[in-house]
Coordinates of C-alpha atoms in Angstrom, one line a residue:
X1 CA 83.3 145.7 124.6
X2 CA 82.4 149.3 123.7
X3 CA 85.5 151.8 123.9
X4 CA 85.5 155.6 124.1
X5 CA 88.0 158.3 122.8
X6 CA 88.7 160.7 125.4
X7 CA 85.6 162.8 123.8
X8 CA 83.1 160.7 124.8
X9 CA 83.0 158.6 121.1
X10 CA 82.6 155.0 120.8
X11 CA 85.9 153.0 118.7
X12 CA 85.1 150.8 115.7
X13 CA 85.6 147.6 116.6
X14 CA 86.8 144.5 114.0
X15 CA 84.4 141.1 114.3
X16 CA 86.7 138.1 114.4
X17 CA 84.8 136.8 111.2
X18 CA 86.7 139.5 109.1
X19 CA 89.5 137.5 109.3
X20 CA 88.6 134.5 107.1
X21 CA 86.2 137.2 105.3
X22 CA 89.5 139.7 104.5
X23 CA 91.2 137.1 103.3
X24 CA 89.2 135.5 100.7
X25 CA 90.5 138.3 98.3
X26 CA 93.7 135.9 98.0
X27 CA 91.4 133.3 95.7
X28 CA 95.1 131.6 94.8
X29 CA 97.1 130.4 97.8
X30 CA 100.3 131.8 95.9
X31 CA 99.6 135.0 96.3
X32 CA 98.9 134.7 100.0
X33 CA 102.8 133.6 99.8
X34 CA 103.9 136.0 98.2
X35 CA 102.5 138.9 100.8
X36 CA 104.4 137.6 103.6
X37 CA 107.2 137.7 101.4
X38 CA 107.1 141.4 100.8
X39 CA 107.3 141.9 104.2
X40 CA 110.4 140.9 104.7
X41 CA 111.5 141.9 100.8
X42 CA 110.7 145.7 102.0
X43 CA 113.3 148.5 102.3
X44 CA 113.2 149.5 105.5
X45 CA 113.6 145.7 107.3
X46 CA 116.7 145.0 105.6
X47 CA 116.1 141.5 105.1
X48 CA 118.7 139.3 102.7
X49 CA 117.2 136.4 103.6
X50 CA 113.6 134.6 103.8
X51 CA 113.5 130.6 104.8
X52 CA 110.1 129.2 103.6
X53 CA 109.4 125.5 104.7
X54 CA 107.0 123.4 106.5
X55 CA 107.4 122.0 110.4
X56 CA 105.2 119.3 112.6
X57 CA 104.2 121.2 116.2
X58 CA 102.0 118.9 118.5
X59 CA 101.3 116.9 115.6
X60 CA 99.9 120.0 113.8
X61 CA 101.3 121.0 110.1
X62 CA 102.4 124.4 110.3
X63 CA 104.4 126.4 107.1
X64 CA 107.4 128.2 108.3
X65 CA 108.1 131.6 107.3
X66 CA 111.7 133.0 108.7
X67 CA 113.6 136.3 107.4
X68 CA 116.7 137.7 109.4
X69 CA 115.2 141.3 108.5
X70 CA 115.7 144.0 111.7
X71 CA 112.8 142.7 113.7
X72 CA 110.5 144.5 115.0
X73 CA 109.7 146.2 118.9
X74 CA 106.3 145.0 120.9
X75 CA 104.3 148.0 119.4
X76 CA 105.1 147.7 115.2
X77 CA 104.0 143.8 116.0
X78 CA 100.8 145.5 117.7
X79 CA 100.6 147.0 114.5
X80 CA 101.2 144.7 112.1
X81 CA 98.6 142.4 113.9
X82 CA 96.0 145.4 114.0
X83 CA 94.3 146.6 110.5
X84 CA 95.8 149.4 108.2
X85 CA 98.9 150.3 109.4
X86 CA 102.1 150.9 107.8
X87 CA 105.6 152.3 108.4
X88 CA 107.7 151.1 106.1
X89 CA 110.7 152.9 104.9
X90 CA 112.7 154.0 101.8
X91 CA 115.9 151.7 100.5
X92 CA 118.9 152.6 98.3
X93 CA 117.8 155.1 96.0
X94 CA 114.8 155.5 97.2
X95 CA 113.4 152.3 96.9
X96 CA 109.5 152.4 97.8
X97 CA 108.0 150.3 99.9
X98 CA 105.6 147.5 98.0
X99 CA 103.0 147.4 100.4
X100 CA 100.3 150.2 100.7
X101 CA 97.4 148.8 102.8
X102 CA 98.7 147.6 106.2
X103 CA 96.9 144.3 105.0
X104 CA 99.2 142.1 103.5
X105 CA 100.2 139.7 106.8
X106 CA 96.3 139.6 108.0
X107 CA 95.3 138.7 104.6
X108 CA 98.0 136.5 103.8
X109 CA 98.4 134.4 106.8
X110 CA 94.9 133.7 107.0
X111 CA 94.3 132.6 103.7
X112 CA 97.2 130.2 104.3
X113 CA 96.0 129.0 107.8
X114 CA 93.1 129.9 110.3
X115 CA 95.8 130.3 113.0
X116 CA 99.6 132.3 113.1
X117 CA 102.1 132.7 116.0
X118 CA 104.9 135.5 114.9
X119 CA 108.5 135.5 116.8
X120 CA 110.7 138.4 116.4
X121 CA 113.5 139.9 118.1
X122 CA 115.2 143.7 117.4
X123 CA 118.6 142.8 119.2
X124 CA 117.2 144.3 122.2
X125 CA 113.5 142.4 123.1
X126 CA 111.9 139.3 121.4
X127 CA 108.0 139.4 121.6
X128 CA 105.7 136.5 120.6
X129 CA 102.2 137.6 119.2
X130 CA 98.9 135.0 117.9
X131 CA 96.5 135.7 115.7
X132 CA 94.2 133.1 115.6
X133 CA 90.9 132.5 114.0
X134 CA 90.7 129.4 116.8
X135 CA 91.3 131.4 119.6
X136 CA 88.5 133.8 119.2
X137 CA 85.7 131.5 118.8
X138 CA 86.8 129.6 121.3
X139 CA 86.4 132.5 123.8
X140 CA 83.5 133.9 122.1
X141 CA 85.2 136.8 121.4
X142 CA 83.7 140.2 120.1
X143 CA 86.6 141.4 118.9
X144 CA 89.6 140.5 117.0
X145 CA 91.7 139.7 120.1
X146 CA 95.8 140.0 119.4
X147 CA 98.1 138.9 122.4
X148 CA 101.8 139.7 122.8
X149 CA 104.4 139.0 124.8
X150 CA 107.5 141.1 124.7
X151 CA 110.8 139.2 126.5
X152 CA 114.2 140.2 127.5
X153 CA 116.3 139.5 124.7
X154 CA 119.9 140.7 126.5
X155 CA 119.5 138.0 129.5
X156 CA 118.4 134.9 127.7
X157 CA 116.2 134.2 130.5
X158 CA 112.4 133.5 130.6
X159 CA 111.9 134.1 133.8
X160 CA 112.7 137.4 133.4
X161 CA 110.1 138.5 131.1
X162 CA 108.4 140.4 133.9
X163 CA 111.0 143.2 133.7
X164 CA 109.6 146.4 134.7
X165 CA 111.5 147.6 131.2
X166 CA 109.5 144.9 129.2
X167 CA 106.7 144.2 130.8
X168 CA 103.1 145.7 129.7
X169 CA 99.6 145.4 131.4
X170 CA 98.9 142.3 129.4
X171 CA 101.9 140.8 129.9
X172 CA 100.6 137.4 132.0
X173 CA 97.3 136.9 130.3
X174 CA 98.8 137.2 126.7
X175 CA 101.6 134.8 127.8
X176 CA 98.3 132.4 129.2
X177 CA 96.5 132.9 126.5
X178 CA 99.7 131.7 124.0
X179 CA 100.0 128.5 126.1
X180 CA 96.9 127.7 126.6
X181 CA 95.0 127.7 122.8
X182 CA 98.2 127.2 120.8
X183 CA 100.0 125.0 120.0
X184 CA 103.3 126.1 121.5
X185 CA 102.4 124.8 125.8
X186 CA 105.4 126.1 127.5
X187 CA 108.4 128.6 127.6
X188 CA 110.8 126.4 126.5
X189 CA 108.9 125.8 123.2
X190 CA 108.7 129.9 123.1
X191 CA 112.8 130.3 123.2
X192 CA 113.5 127.3 120.7
X193 CA 111.2 129.4 118.2
X194 CA 113.6 132.4 119.0
X195 CA 116.7 130.7 118.6
X196 CA 115.7 129.6 115.3
X197 CA 116.0 132.9 113.8
X198 CA 119.0 132.7 112.1
X199 CA 120.4 135.7 113.6
X200 CA 120.4 137.9 116.7
X201 CA 117.3 140.1 114.8
X202 CA 114.5 139.0 112.3
X203 CA 111.4 137.0 112.4
X204 CA 109.6 134.2 112.2
X205 CA 105.8 133.5 111.7
X206 CA 104.5 129.8 112.2
X207 CA 101.2 129.0 110.4
X208 CA 99.1 126.1 111.2
X209 CA 95.7 124.4 111.1
X210 CA 96.6 125.0 107.1
X211 CA 93.4 125.3 104.8
X212 CA 91.7 121.9 103.3
X213 CA 90.8 121.0 99.9
X214 CA 86.9 119.1 100.1
X215 CA 88.7 116.1 100.0
X216 CA 90.0 116.7 103.2
X217 CA 93.7 117.0 102.0
X218 CA 95.9 120.5 102.1
X219 CA 95.1 123.1 100.2
X220 CA 98.4 122.6 99.0
X221 CA 100.8 119.6 97.8
X222 CA 104.0 119.6 100.2
X223 CA 105.1 115.7 99.0
X224 CA 105.3 115.6 95.3
X225 CA 108.0 117.1 95.2
X226 CA 110.3 117.8 98.4
X227 CA 111.7 121.2 96.6
X228 CA 109.1 122.4 95.8
X229 CA 105.1 123.7 97.1
X230 CA 102.2 122.7 94.1
X231 CA 99.0 122.9 93.4
X232 CA 96.9 119.1 93.6
X233 CA 95.9 117.3 90.8
X234 CA 92.3 118.3 91.4
X235 CA 93.5 122.4 91.9
X236 CA 94.9 122.0 88.7
X237 CA 91.8 121.1 86.8
X238 CA 89.8 123.9 88.7
X239 CA 92.6 126.3 87.9
X240 CA 92.4 124.8 83.6
X241 CA 88.6 126.3 83.4
X242 CA 88.8 129.5 85.0
X243 CA 91.9 130.3 83.1
X244 CA 91.2 132.2 79.3
X245 CA 94.2 130.5 78.3
X246 CA 93.4 127.1 78.5
X247 CA 96.3 125.6 76.4
X248 CA 98.9 125.3 79.3
X249 CA 100.4 122.1 78.1
X250 CA 103.3 121.5 81.1
X251 CA 101.7 122.4 84.1
X252 CA 105.3 120.8 86.2
X253 CA 106.8 124.0 84.8
X254 CA 104.3 126.7 85.4
X255 CA 103.7 129.6 87.9
X256 CA 100.3 129.0 88.4
X257 CA 101.1 125.3 89.5
X258 CA 104.3 125.7 91.2
X259 CA 105.8 127.8 94.2
X260 CA 109.0 127.7 92.7
X261 CA 108.5 129.0 89.2
X262 CA 106.3 131.8 90.5
X263 CA 108.8 132.9 92.8
X264 CA 111.4 133.0 90.4
X265 CA 109.8 135.4 88.3
X266 CA 107.9 137.8 91.5
X267 CA 110.9 140.4 91.2
X268 CA 111.5 142.5 88.3
X269 CA 115.5 143.0 90.5
X270 CA 115.0 140.8 93.4
X271 CA 116.4 142.6 96.6
X272 CA 115.9 139.1 98.8
X273 CA 117.4 135.7 98.3
X274 CA 114.5 133.1 99.0
X275 CA 115.1 129.3 100.2
X276 CA 112.6 127.4 99.3
X277 CA 112.6 124.2 101.7
X278 CA 116.4 124.0 101.9
X279 CA 117.2 125.4 98.2
X280 CA 117.5 128.3 97.0
X281 CA 115.9 130.2 94.4
X282 CA 118.1 131.2 91.7
X283 CA 118.3 135.2 91.6
X284 CA 117.7 136.1 88.2
X285 CA 116.4 138.9 86.0
X286 CA 113.4 138.1 83.7
X287 CA 114.9 139.7 80.7
X288 CA 118.3 137.8 80.9
X289 CA 115.9 134.7 80.6
X290 CA 114.8 136.5 76.7
X291 CA 116.8 136.0 73.1
X292 CA 115.9 138.9 70.7
X293 CA 115.8 141.5 73.3
X294 CA 114.6 144.7 72.0
X295 CA 113.6 148.0 73.9
X296 CA 111.1 150.6 73.2
X297 CA 109.5 153.2 75.4
X298 CA 105.8 154.3 75.9
X299 CA 104.6 157.6 76.8
X300 CA 101.5 157.9 78.9
X301 CA 99.6 161.4 78.6
X302 CA 98.2 161.1 81.7
X303 CA 101.9 161.3 83.3
X304 CA 105.5 162.6 82.5
X305 CA 107.6 160.3 82.7
X306 CA 108.7 157.5 80.4
X307 CA 109.0 154.2 80.5
X308 CA 110.6 151.7 79.5
X309 CA 109.3 148.2 77.3
X310 CA 111.1 145.4 77.3
X311 CA 110.6 142.8 74.4
X312 CA 112.3 139.3 73.9
X313 CA 111.1 135.8 72.9
X314 CA 110.8 133.3 75.4
X315 CA 112.8 130.4 73.6
X316 CA 112.6 128.0 76.3
X317 CA 108.7 127.7 76.9
X318 CA 107.0 129.3 74.0
X319 CA 103.8 128.4 75.5
X320 CA 103.9 130.9 78.1
X321 CA 103.9 134.5 76.5
X322 CA 102.2 137.9 77.0
X323 CA 103.1 141.3 79.0
X324 CA 104.9 140.9 82.8
X325 CA 103.7 144.3 84.5
X326 CA 105.3 144.8 87.7
X327 CA 104.7 147.7 90.3
X328 CA 107.5 149.0 92.3
X329 CA 109.8 145.7 91.6
X330 CA 106.8 143.8 92.6
X331 CA 104.9 141.2 89.9
X332 CA 101.1 141.5 89.6
X333 CA 100.2 140.6 86.0
X334 CA 101.7 137.9 84.6
X335 CA 101.9 136.8 80.9
X336 CA 98.8 139.4 80.1
X337 CA 97.7 139.0 76.2
X338 CA 97.8 142.5 74.6
X339 CA 97.4 143.2 70.8
X340 CA 98.1 140.2 68.2
X341 CA 98.3 137.4 71.1
X342 CA 94.2 138.0 71.7
X343 CA 94.0 136.4 68.1
X344 CA 91.9 133.2 69.1
X345 CA 91.1 131.9 65.4
X346 CA 93.4 131.5 62.1
X347 CA 97.8 131.9 62.8
X348 CA 98.7 132.5 65.7
X349 CA 100.5 135.9 66.1
X350 CA 102.7 136.7 68.9
X351 CA 103.4 133.4 70.3
X352 CA 106.5 133.3 72.6
X353 CA 107.1 136.9 72.9
X354 CA 107.0 138.2 76.1
X355 CA 107.3 141.8 77.0
X356 CA 108.2 143.6 80.7
X357 CA 107.6 147.1 82.0
X358 CA 107.0 148.6 85.4
X359 CA 103.9 150.4 86.0
X360 CA 104.5 152.3 88.8
X361 CA 101.7 155.2 87.5
X362 CA 99.1 152.7 88.1
X363 CA 97.4 151.4 91.1
X364 CA 97.5 147.5 92.1
X365 CA 94.6 146.1 93.2
X366 CA 93.9 144.7 97.1
X367 CA 95.1 141.6 96.5
X368 CA 98.3 142.5 94.3
X369 CA 96.9 140.1 91.5
X370 CA 95.5 142.9 89.4
X371 CA 96.0 146.1 88.4
X372 CA 92.2 148.8 89.2
X373 CA 90.6 148.6 86.3
X374 CA 90.6 152.8 85.1
X375 CA 91.1 154.4 82.3
X376 CA 94.6 154.7 82.2
X377 CA 94.7 150.9 82.9
X378 CA 92.9 150.3 79.4
X379 CA 95.2 152.8 77.4
X380 CA 98.5 151.3 78.9
X381 CA 97.2 147.9 77.4
X382 CA 96.3 149.0 74.6
X383 CA 99.5 150.7 73.8
X384 CA 101.1 147.9 75.1
X385 CA 99.6 145.4 72.0
X386 CA 100.5 148.2 69.4
X387 CA 103.8 147.8 71.2
X388 CA 103.9 144.5 70.9
X389 CA 102.4 144.0 67.3
X390 CA 105.4 146.3 66.4
X391 CA 108.1 144.2 67.7
X392 CA 106.5 141.1 66.3
X393 CA 106.2 142.3 63.2
X394 CA 109.8 143.7 62.7
X395 CA 111.1 139.9 64.3
X396 CA 108.8 138.5 61.8
X397 CA 109.8 140.7 59.0
X398 CA 114.2 140.4 60.1
X399 CA 113.7 136.4 59.9
X400 CA 112.2 136.6 56.7
X401 CA 114.9 138.8 55.3
X402 CA 117.8 136.4 56.6
X403 CA 115.9 132.7 55.9
X404 CA 115.6 131.8 59.9
X405 CA 112.0 130.6 59.4
X406 CA 111.8 127.4 62.0
X407 CA 111.7 123.9 60.2
X408 CA 109.9 121.1 60.6
X409 CA 112.7 119.2 61.4
X410 CA 114.5 119.3 65.0
X411 CA 118.2 120.0 63.9
X412 CA 117.2 123.3 62.4
X413 CA 115.1 124.2 65.4
X414 CA 118.1 123.8 67.5
X415 CA 120.3 125.4 65.4
X416 CA 117.7 128.3 65.2
X417 CA 117.4 128.2 69.4
X418 CA 121.3 127.8 70.0
X419 CA 121.8 131.1 67.2
X420 CA 119.4 132.8 69.1
X421 CA 121.1 132.0 72.2
X422 CA 124.3 133.0 71.2
X423 CA 122.7 136.3 70.9
X424 CA 121.0 136.7 73.7
X425 CA 124.7 136.5 75.0
X426 CA 126.0 139.1 73.2
X427 CA 125.5 141.3 76.6
X428 CA 127.0 141.4 80.0
X429 CA 125.8 138.8 82.3
X430 CA 124.0 140.4 85.8
X431 CA 125.0 138.8 88.8
X432 CA 123.9 139.1 92.2
X433 CA 125.9 139.6 95.2
X434 CA 125.9 137.2 98.4
X435 CA 126.7 139.7 100.7
X436 CA 125.1 143.4 99.5
X437 CA 122.4 142.2 97.3
X438 CA 123.5 144.4 94.7
X439 CA 124.0 143.5 90.7
X440 CA 126.8 143.1 89.2
X441 CA 127.5 143.0 85.8
X442 CA 130.3 140.3 84.3
X443 CA 131.2 140.3 80.7
X444 CA 129.7 137.4 78.4
X445 CA 131.6 134.4 78.5
X446 CA 133.6 135.5 81.8
X447 CA 132.6 132.5 83.2
X448 CA 131.8 129.0 81.9
X449 CA 129.1 128.4 84.8
X450 CA 128.4 130.5 86.5
X451 CA 129.5 130.3 90.6
X452 CA 125.9 129.1 92.6
X453 CA 127.5 131.1 95.4
X454 CA 129.1 134.8 94.3
X455 CA 130.0 138.3 95.7
X456 CA 131.6 141.2 94.8
X457 CA 134.9 140.2 95.3
X458 CA 135.2 138.1 92.6
X459 CA 134.0 140.7 89.9
X460 CA 137.0 141.3 87.3
X461 CA 135.8 144.9 86.9
X462 CA 138.1 146.3 90.1
X463 CA 135.9 148.9 90.5
X464 CA 133.1 147.4 91.5
X465 CA 135.0 144.5 93.6
X466 CA 133.7 145.9 97.1
X467 CA 130.1 145.7 98.7
X468 CA 131.1 149.5 99.9
X469 CA 130.6 150.5 96.0
X470 CA 127.3 151.8 94.7
X471 CA 125.1 149.1 92.5
X472 CA 126.2 149.5 88.8
X473 CA 124.0 150.9 86.4
X474 CA 122.6 149.1 84.0
X475 CA 122.8 151.2 80.8
X476 CA 119.3 149.5 79.4
X477 CA 117.5 151.3 82.3
X478 CA 118.4 154.9 81.3
X479 CA 117.4 154.0 77.4
X480 CA 114.8 156.3 76.7
X481 CA 114.2 155.3 73.0
X482 CA 113.6 152.4 70.9
X483 CA 116.6 150.1 70.4
X484 CA 115.4 149.4 67.0
X485 CA 114.6 151.1 63.8
X486 CA 111.4 149.6 62.9
X487 CA 112.0 149.4 59.7
X488 CA 108.4 147.5 58.9
X489 CA 106.8 150.6 59.3
X490 CA 109.0 152.0 56.1
X491 CA 108.0 149.1 54.2
X492 CA 104.3 149.6 55.2
X493 CA 104.8 152.9 54.1
X494 CA 106.1 152.3 51.0
X495 CA 103.8 149.7 50.1
X496 CA 100.5 152.3 51.2
X497 CA 101.9 154.9 48.7
X498 CA 102.5 152.2 46.0
X499 CA 99.1 151.3 46.3
X500 CA 97.8 154.6 46.3
X501 CA 99.5 155.2 42.8
X502 CA 96.8 154.4 40.2
X503 CA 94.5 157.6 42.2
X504 CA 97.6 160.1 41.4
X505 CA 97.5 158.7 37.9
X506 CA 94.0 159.3 37.0
X507 CA 94.7 162.8 38.6
X508 CA 96.9 163.3 36.5
X509 CA 95.4 161.5 33.1
X510 CA 92.5 163.9 34.0
X511 CA 94.5 167.1 33.8
X512 CA 95.7 166.6 30.7
X513 CA 92.3 165.4 29.1
X514 CA 91.5 168.9 30.4
X515 CA 94.5 170.7 28.4
X516 CA 93.6 168.3 25.4
X517 CA 90.0 170.1 25.3
X518 CA 90.9 173.7 25.8
X519 CA 93.3 173.1 23.2
X520 CA 90.5 171.8 21.1
X521 CA 87.9 175.2 22.1
X522 CA 90.9 177.3 20.9
X523 CA 91.1 175.5 18.1
X524 CA 87.5 175.8 17.3
X525 CA 86.8 179.0 18.3
X526 CA 89.5 180.3 15.2
X527 CA 87.6 180.3 11.8
X528 CA 90.1 179.9 9.5
X529 CA 92.2 176.9 10.5
X530 CA 95.8 177.7 11.1
X531 CA 98.4 175.8 8.8
X532 CA 99.7 172.8 10.6
X533 CA 103.6 174.4 11.6
X534 CA 106.2 171.6 12.3
X535 CA 106.0 172.9 16.4
X536 CA 102.3 172.2 16.3
X537 CA 103.3 168.2 14.7
X538 CA 106.0 167.4 16.8
X539 CA 103.3 168.5 20.1
X540 CA 101.0 166.6 18.6
X541 CA 103.4 163.2 18.8
X542 CA 104.6 163.9 22.2
X543 CA 100.7 164.3 24.0
X544 CA 100.2 161.2 21.9
X545 CA 103.0 159.3 23.0
X546 CA 102.6 160.4 26.8
X547 CA 98.7 159.4 27.0
X548 CA 99.8 156.1 25.5
X549 CA 102.5 155.5 28.1
X550 CA 100.5 156.8 31.2
X551 CA 97.6 154.2 30.1
X552 CA 99.7 151.2 30.0
X553 CA 101.5 152.1 33.2
X554 CA 98.3 152.5 34.8
X555 CA 96.9 148.6 33.3
X556 CA 100.6 147.3 34.7
X557 CA 99.2 148.8 39.1
X558 CA 96.9 146.6 40.0

């Protein structure tokens, strides 16, 4: 079992039980699905679409993930099935890879099921690999073993897979292990899965022995909605008890229970089309789904860069509110309550307010569902709370000034929603090209109904009518100043000064009294009183009037 280096030192081994232990970092099954999507969406893979579906193979219910990326060589496939290796490159304009730990596939796939097959082709070579807990237990392996078999993609004849160019030392043994211990029993079935990849390059992941609940049913509900993956009712009840916000009245349209809803907000600016069970999830910018959008700026003292904040109102579902915290375009924390939204008693505040920030200066946790609880993270939450409070006070004051408080009757509430919708549509509409995946702006109202399949050739702006043109810059992305004047601060300062007026009046009265005392002392020092002149008489009258006026003003002020 032991292997040694050239220096004669033992190499570390990985116990097969670690595959299950490692998968427990994902307490939520949808986070495991997101890990597999990240691998296809990362720059350097260049996948434009990923298909997620269920499939029955040899009487086993399987989950399949198929992308049309660049595929992998046998060496890269071996690294993907190992721990800690990652060599993802950059993409357009220095886009950074989401994955940083080299562990996403292992933790994600083993969280969804006990066994997985990977079919990949890169245009010249096609390979199949297996990561299986069932196989390792059956052969009583002492360390993790990953059978990998390369094939010649050019000839498309499986009998020639043992050619010298693609032959490896363990090809025959690995193929025998895959055919004996997986749900694939023939080479024709292997080729059929290669052919199911819709392009000359790409990867397909087949996961079986899916995790089941205590009642024996699959952990994920595939039957309730034929276009979605959902959590069963028993898991919904369990999740409600573990969430801080227990007031989630509509689980049918909540990302915690619907994979379709979760994937719709998974990326800040989507760069890949996700097709779930044959139906594409519409690619939308999160900020476009908000009304009364305003921008603010956060300047952390521990970094030199300024960070843009986006605030808006979620009119469609006000019960989903909080901060959407992204890292390198990927959602890490959703609906994080900060500031006035944390208030649990009295009048609720901040309801319906969504904040969006890309926290590239923070470090995500291992499962990409939280950030490391560092000092920088706590400072960021505190700053976000103050920024959200400013926005909420400004919106509340604005509604108060214009008489836009929502009425109890539905008619006035619907009128307000329509008015907010018109305000939200005043800016351009952003659409994503089906071919190049670049985002283009279209004037508001150009389309009565936005077409499902849109590409750059349909752009009304001739400058960006070709996929070869650079991606259009979003003016708000470069906006590093607040988009609103925060008039609430001015009114607060005015009220604050007004409350302090009696104190200043008191000091003025004290100074005036001292003048009177000094005048009395000077008059008492004269042994012979001076005759009252007309000038001193006028001064006495003015002094008395000023005294009375000052006292009356002080009494009128609160």
